[in-house]
Short mmCIF file of C-alpha atoms in Angstrom, two decimals:
data_model
loop_
_atom_site.label_atom_id
_atom_site.label_comp_id
_atom_site.label_asym_id
_atom_site.label_seq_id
_atom_site.Cartn_x
_atom_site.Cartn_y
_atom_site.Cartn_z
CA UNK A 1 168.15 129.61 98.14
CA UNK A 2 165.03 127.72 99.09
CA UNK A 3 164.81 124.14 97.79
CA UNK A 4 161.65 123.05 96.00
CA UNK A 5 159.59 120.34 97.66
CA UNK A 6 159.42 116.98 95.83
CA UNK A 7 155.75 117.49 95.03
CA UNK A 8 156.56 120.86 93.51
CA UNK A 9 159.29 119.31 91.35
CA UNK A 10 156.94 116.61 90.11
CA UNK A 11 154.34 119.21 89.23
CA UNK A 12 156.89 121.30 87.38
CA UNK A 13 158.06 118.25 85.41
CA UNK A 14 154.49 117.34 84.43
CA UNK A 15 153.84 120.90 83.31
CA UNK A 16 156.98 120.78 81.15
CA UNK A 17 155.81 117.54 79.51
CA UNK A 18 152.43 119.08 78.71
CA UNK A 19 154.11 122.10 77.12
CA UNK A 20 156.34 119.77 75.06
CA UNK A 21 153.33 117.84 73.77
CA UNK A 22 151.45 121.03 72.95
CA UNK A 23 154.19 122.86 71.11
CA UNK A 24 156.80 120.37 69.92
CA UNK A 25 154.94 117.24 68.87
CA UNK A 26 152.53 119.00 66.46
CA UNK A 27 155.50 120.35 64.53
CA UNK A 28 157.08 116.91 63.98
CA UNK A 29 156.49 115.29 60.61
CA UNK A 30 153.62 112.83 60.53
CA UNK A 31 154.37 109.58 58.71
CA UNK A 32 152.23 108.92 55.61
CA UNK A 33 151.70 105.42 54.22
CA UNK A 34 150.90 104.94 50.53
CA UNK A 35 149.36 101.66 49.37
CA UNK A 36 150.71 100.74 45.90
CA UNK A 37 148.90 97.93 44.04
CA UNK A 38 150.32 95.99 41.10
CA UNK A 39 149.03 92.95 39.20
CA UNK A 40 152.01 90.92 37.83
CA UNK A 41 154.10 88.54 39.99
CA UNK A 42 156.75 90.13 42.21
CA UNK A 43 159.84 89.08 40.15
CA UNK A 44 158.59 90.74 36.92
CA UNK A 45 159.83 94.14 35.79
CA UNK A 46 156.66 96.16 36.59
CA UNK A 47 157.08 95.07 40.21
CA UNK A 48 160.85 95.56 40.21
CA UNK A 49 160.31 99.18 39.20
CA UNK A 50 157.58 99.51 41.84
CA UNK A 51 159.96 98.43 44.60
CA UNK A 52 162.63 100.79 43.34
CA UNK A 53 160.16 103.72 43.29
CA UNK A 54 158.98 102.88 46.82
CA UNK A 55 162.54 102.87 48.19
CA UNK A 56 163.41 106.12 46.44
CA UNK A 57 160.33 107.92 47.78
CA UNK A 58 161.02 106.72 51.33
CA UNK A 59 164.67 107.77 51.07
CA UNK A 60 164.05 111.15 49.45
CA UNK A 61 161.32 112.11 51.93
CA UNK A 62 163.58 111.09 54.84
CA UNK A 63 161.02 108.56 55.99
CA UNK A 64 158.08 110.95 55.98
CA UNK A 65 156.42 108.63 53.43
CA UNK A 66 156.27 104.86 53.67
CA UNK A 67 155.12 102.82 50.67
CA UNK A 68 153.36 99.50 51.19
CA UNK A 69 153.50 97.43 48.00
CA UNK A 70 151.02 94.78 46.84
CA UNK A 71 152.35 92.75 43.86
CA UNK A 72 150.68 89.83 42.12
CA UNK A 73 147.11 91.13 42.30
CA UNK A 74 147.01 90.72 46.09
CA UNK A 75 145.06 93.98 46.47
CA UNK A 76 143.72 94.78 42.97
CA UNK A 77 143.83 93.02 39.60
CA UNK A 78 144.71 94.40 36.18
CA UNK A 79 141.11 94.92 35.06
CA UNK A 80 139.85 96.73 38.18
CA UNK A 81 143.06 98.52 39.10
CA UNK A 82 142.11 102.09 38.25
CA UNK A 83 138.59 101.75 39.68
CA UNK A 84 140.19 100.54 42.89
CA UNK A 85 142.52 103.53 42.98
CA UNK A 86 139.67 105.95 42.26
CA UNK A 87 137.64 104.49 45.14
CA UNK A 88 140.58 104.53 47.55
CA UNK A 89 141.15 100.77 47.91
CA UNK A 90 144.72 101.57 46.88
CA UNK A 91 146.42 104.95 46.81
CA UNK A 92 148.49 104.07 43.74
CA UNK A 93 147.94 101.46 41.05
CA UNK A 94 149.73 100.13 38.00
CA UNK A 95 147.99 98.55 35.03
CA UNK A 96 148.12 98.32 31.23
CA UNK A 97 145.88 100.77 29.35
CA UNK A 98 145.77 98.18 26.52
CA UNK A 99 143.90 95.80 28.85
CA UNK A 100 140.98 98.25 28.85
CA UNK A 101 140.11 98.81 25.16
CA UNK A 102 138.55 102.17 24.44
CA UNK A 103 139.28 103.70 27.84
CA UNK A 104 142.64 105.26 26.98
CA UNK A 105 142.33 105.82 23.22
CA UNK A 106 145.01 108.49 22.74
CA UNK A 107 147.64 106.73 24.86
CA UNK A 108 147.26 103.61 22.70
CA UNK A 109 149.45 105.34 20.12
CA UNK A 110 152.58 104.24 21.95
CA UNK A 111 151.64 100.57 21.44
CA UNK A 112 151.40 100.80 17.66
CA UNK A 113 153.98 98.90 15.53
CA UNK A 114 156.22 101.93 14.98
CA UNK A 115 159.56 100.11 15.25
CA UNK A 116 160.95 100.84 18.71
CA UNK A 117 164.18 98.93 19.35
CA UNK A 118 164.81 100.09 22.92
CA UNK A 119 162.63 100.10 26.02
CA UNK A 120 164.50 103.13 27.33
CA UNK A 121 163.55 105.08 24.21
CA UNK A 122 159.90 103.94 24.11
CA UNK A 123 159.43 104.59 27.84
CA UNK A 124 160.99 108.06 27.63
CA UNK A 125 158.95 108.92 24.55
CA UNK A 126 155.76 107.74 26.26
CA UNK A 127 156.43 109.88 29.32
CA UNK A 128 157.07 112.96 27.17
CA UNK A 129 153.90 112.38 25.14
CA UNK A 130 151.68 111.97 28.19
CA UNK A 131 153.09 115.11 29.78
CA UNK A 132 152.67 117.13 26.57
CA UNK A 133 149.20 115.91 25.56
CA UNK A 134 147.71 115.46 29.07
CA UNK A 135 145.10 112.83 28.03
CA UNK A 136 141.65 113.47 29.47
CA UNK A 137 141.34 109.77 30.22
CA UNK A 138 143.71 110.16 33.20
CA UNK A 139 142.65 113.66 34.29
CA UNK A 140 140.86 112.31 37.38
CA UNK A 141 144.13 110.83 38.67
CA UNK A 142 147.58 112.06 39.52
CA UNK A 143 150.12 110.67 37.05
CA UNK A 144 153.05 109.05 38.87
CA UNK A 145 154.92 107.67 35.87
CA UNK A 146 154.52 105.70 32.65
CA UNK A 147 156.75 103.24 30.79
CA UNK A 148 156.49 100.42 28.27
CA UNK A 149 157.54 96.84 27.94
CA UNK A 150 160.53 96.05 25.79
CA UNK A 151 159.63 95.78 22.08
CA UNK A 152 157.81 92.61 21.07
CA UNK A 153 159.12 90.10 18.54
CA UNK A 154 157.76 86.91 17.05
CA UNK A 155 159.34 83.85 18.67
CA UNK A 156 158.55 80.45 17.11
CA UNK A 157 159.29 76.74 17.22
CA UNK A 158 160.10 76.70 13.48
CA UNK A 159 161.86 79.57 11.66
CA UNK A 160 159.89 82.52 10.26
CA UNK A 161 161.78 84.42 7.59
CA UNK A 162 158.96 85.91 5.54
CA UNK A 163 155.23 86.55 5.35
CA UNK A 164 154.67 83.19 3.71
CA UNK A 165 156.11 81.42 6.79
CA UNK A 166 153.75 83.48 8.95
CA UNK A 167 150.59 82.78 6.96
CA UNK A 168 148.02 81.05 9.17
CA UNK A 169 150.58 80.39 11.91
CA UNK A 170 148.92 80.11 15.32
CA UNK A 171 150.65 82.51 17.70
CA UNK A 172 149.80 83.68 21.19
CA UNK A 173 149.10 87.41 21.41
CA UNK A 174 147.62 89.99 23.77
CA UNK A 175 146.35 93.55 23.50
CA UNK A 176 147.20 95.44 20.33
CA UNK A 177 149.44 92.56 19.25
CA UNK A 178 146.36 90.64 18.12
CA UNK A 179 145.62 93.19 15.39
CA UNK A 180 149.33 93.37 14.50
CA UNK A 181 149.67 89.62 13.95
CA UNK A 182 146.39 89.48 12.09
CA UNK A 183 147.65 92.16 9.69
CA UNK A 184 150.77 90.07 9.03
CA UNK A 185 148.60 87.08 8.08
CA UNK A 186 149.18 84.99 11.20
CA UNK A 187 146.42 83.42 13.28
CA UNK A 188 146.65 85.17 16.67
CA UNK A 189 145.20 83.41 19.70
CA UNK A 190 144.54 85.49 22.79
CA UNK A 191 145.55 83.85 26.05
CA UNK A 192 147.20 84.81 29.35
CA UNK A 193 150.97 84.38 29.55
CA UNK A 194 150.42 81.84 32.31
CA UNK A 195 148.75 79.45 29.83
CA UNK A 196 151.44 79.77 27.16
CA UNK A 197 153.92 77.09 28.36
CA UNK A 198 151.30 74.33 28.16
CA UNK A 199 149.95 75.68 24.86
CA UNK A 200 153.45 75.56 23.35
CA UNK A 201 154.13 72.05 24.64
CA UNK A 202 150.81 70.74 23.30
CA UNK A 203 151.17 72.51 19.96
CA UNK A 204 148.08 74.66 20.46
CA UNK A 205 150.28 77.58 19.38
CA UNK A 206 153.50 77.48 17.38
CA UNK A 207 155.00 80.54 19.02
CA UNK A 208 154.08 83.93 20.37
CA UNK A 209 154.67 87.67 20.09
CA UNK A 210 156.15 89.24 23.22
CA UNK A 211 159.22 91.00 24.56
CA UNK A 212 162.34 88.89 24.70
CA UNK A 213 163.00 88.66 28.44
CA UNK A 214 160.36 85.90 28.66
CA UNK A 215 162.78 83.61 26.80
CA UNK A 216 164.68 83.33 30.08
CA UNK A 217 162.16 84.40 32.71
CA UNK A 218 159.60 81.80 31.62
CA UNK A 219 162.18 79.45 30.06
CA UNK A 220 160.37 79.65 26.70
CA UNK A 221 163.73 79.25 24.93
CA UNK A 222 163.56 75.59 25.88
CA UNK A 223 160.76 75.27 23.31
CA UNK A 224 160.99 78.18 20.86
CA UNK A 225 164.30 78.36 19.01
CA UNK A 226 163.82 81.24 16.56
CA UNK A 227 163.12 84.96 16.77
CA UNK A 228 162.32 87.06 13.69
CA UNK A 229 164.27 90.31 14.02
CA UNK A 230 161.41 92.74 13.44
CA UNK A 231 160.13 95.00 16.22
CA UNK A 232 156.33 94.86 16.37
CA UNK A 233 155.35 97.20 19.19
CA UNK A 234 155.26 97.62 22.94
CA UNK A 235 152.83 97.22 25.83
CA UNK A 236 152.27 100.41 27.80
CA UNK A 237 151.95 100.76 31.58
CA UNK A 238 150.63 103.72 33.58
CA UNK A 239 151.04 104.33 37.31
CA UNK A 240 148.24 106.51 38.69
CA UNK A 241 147.45 107.92 42.13
CA UNK A 242 144.15 108.74 43.80
CA UNK A 243 143.66 112.50 43.33
CA UNK A 244 142.40 113.15 46.86
CA UNK A 245 145.38 111.29 48.31
CA UNK A 246 147.72 113.37 46.18
CA UNK A 247 146.10 116.59 47.37
CA UNK A 248 146.60 115.50 50.99
CA UNK A 249 150.38 115.21 50.62
CA UNK A 250 152.69 118.00 51.70
CA UNK A 251 154.28 120.20 48.99
CA UNK A 252 157.70 118.75 49.79
CA UNK A 253 156.47 115.19 49.26
CA UNK A 254 154.68 116.18 46.05
CA UNK A 255 157.92 117.67 44.77
CA UNK A 256 159.80 114.44 45.48
CA UNK A 257 157.21 112.40 43.55
CA UNK A 258 157.12 114.85 40.64
CA UNK A 259 160.89 114.96 40.41
CA UNK A 260 161.01 111.16 40.29
CA UNK A 261 158.44 110.78 37.48
CA UNK A 262 160.59 111.09 34.34
CA UNK A 263 163.58 109.51 36.05
CA UNK A 264 161.51 106.45 36.90
CA UNK A 265 160.34 106.03 33.29
CA UNK A 266 163.92 106.14 32.00
CA UNK A 267 165.25 103.89 34.79
CA UNK A 268 162.62 101.25 34.02
CA UNK A 269 163.48 101.32 30.33
CA UNK A 270 167.19 100.92 31.05
CA UNK A 271 166.51 98.09 33.48
CA UNK A 272 164.45 96.27 30.85
CA UNK A 273 166.98 96.73 28.06
CA UNK A 274 169.71 95.26 30.28
CA UNK A 275 167.45 92.38 31.31
CA UNK A 276 166.50 91.60 27.70
CA UNK A 277 170.18 91.58 26.68
CA UNK A 278 170.92 89.13 29.48
CA UNK A 279 167.96 86.92 28.50
CA UNK A 280 168.93 86.75 24.82
CA UNK A 281 172.55 85.89 25.70
CA UNK A 282 171.31 83.11 27.97
CA UNK A 283 168.89 81.75 25.34
CA UNK A 284 171.61 81.68 22.68
CA UNK A 285 174.23 80.06 24.90
CA UNK A 286 172.05 77.58 26.78
CA UNK A 287 169.25 76.76 24.32
CA UNK A 288 170.67 77.53 20.88
CA UNK A 289 168.28 80.38 20.09
CA UNK A 290 168.72 81.93 16.64
CA UNK A 291 167.89 85.54 15.78
CA UNK A 292 166.75 85.55 12.15
CA UNK A 293 167.58 88.65 10.11
CA UNK A 294 164.96 89.69 7.56
CA UNK A 295 166.02 91.11 4.23
CA UNK A 296 165.42 94.78 3.53
CA UNK A 297 162.78 93.84 1.00
CA UNK A 298 161.02 91.59 3.51
CA UNK A 299 161.02 94.29 6.17
CA UNK A 300 159.36 96.63 3.68
CA UNK A 301 156.65 94.02 3.05
CA UNK A 302 155.98 93.74 6.79
CA UNK A 303 155.87 97.51 7.19
CA UNK A 304 153.37 97.81 4.34
CA UNK A 305 151.13 95.20 5.98
CA UNK A 306 151.28 97.01 9.34
CA UNK A 307 150.59 100.54 8.10
CA UNK A 308 146.78 100.00 8.11
CA UNK A 309 146.99 99.14 11.83
CA UNK A 310 148.61 102.51 12.50
CA UNK A 311 146.16 104.28 10.18
CA UNK A 312 143.23 102.75 12.06
CA UNK A 313 144.55 104.20 15.32
CA UNK A 314 144.63 107.66 13.72
CA UNK A 315 141.13 107.27 12.26
CA UNK A 316 139.66 105.97 15.55
CA UNK A 317 141.12 108.78 17.63
CA UNK A 318 140.24 111.52 15.14
CA UNK A 319 136.63 110.27 15.10
CA UNK A 320 136.58 110.77 18.87
CA UNK A 321 137.89 114.31 18.49
CA UNK A 322 141.33 113.33 19.79
CA UNK A 323 144.64 114.45 18.24
CA UNK A 324 145.81 110.99 17.20
CA UNK A 325 147.77 112.20 14.18
CA UNK A 326 149.56 114.89 16.17
CA UNK A 327 150.29 112.33 18.88
CA UNK A 328 151.92 109.99 16.34
CA UNK A 329 153.78 112.76 14.54
CA UNK A 330 155.26 113.87 17.86
CA UNK A 331 156.01 110.24 18.73
CA UNK A 332 158.14 109.87 15.59
CA UNK A 333 159.95 113.14 16.37
CA UNK A 334 160.79 112.08 19.91
CA UNK A 335 161.70 108.56 18.80
CA UNK A 336 164.25 109.92 16.33
CA UNK A 337 165.62 112.32 18.96
CA UNK A 338 166.17 109.72 21.69
CA UNK A 339 167.44 107.02 19.34
CA UNK A 340 170.42 109.28 18.63
#
């Protein structure tokens, strides 16, 4: 058998490499990077859930998708988040619909003072509602997931046991909570959470309405010592993706993201409920926090004061031709179902 000359062997090897590049490389999976923007600081729960989602997507796509996360407003802020996603500055963005009054009118139903006691329940209900009603306000995006904060309560320096104790009391509030506190007769003052510690120390406010994890996370329990045990409402969050970016993803990647949507809402709610429980235990043990039970009669008084807030949501949405009443009716049905 005749041996091939060295030059012939080199040529054959080069030809083999060319064939490999032509026929093998194009069939390998190309890596996709998704840029995910978020506005709160990295340790907070909206960013904790973001990091969890990113890891799950990377794992479930076997590395075909990489997710680059931007917490703390490093890429986009809360107010311009969705515009930034629509224009492609970020592929995915998380913000609070309540921070943009009038833009997401139907979805605002989840933030009404309807008495949620669990973040897992409110987050799961919110996801179901958005999937069922498909709000037009998010139709230009791909919905990744939704969830809520833990329920908000009134935390104060001095005890609040009734409406009389609340009358004229200056309390920090944000979003829909301003209208809620106003209906209860308090004097809500809108301010960012970052300004609250100094406002409490200087007596500018005598407390606040927010979810209970901030007792520990922001060490507010060092100043406020009482929480009135009446759930006032939640703050909703929506994670949206640029539609063109979504359309560019492979069907297998789209399936992974779709399959993760409801799971992520429930996981976030469970994470928050566990974190709130830990925060309350810490505040009681380390700072002497007291949870004040309201009498049945007093709770009825509060509910009566808050009903007009809920009615206004229905009236405002119906005037816009939106099914606000059906949204709330379904909310109560799902709330009862998941609370069991």
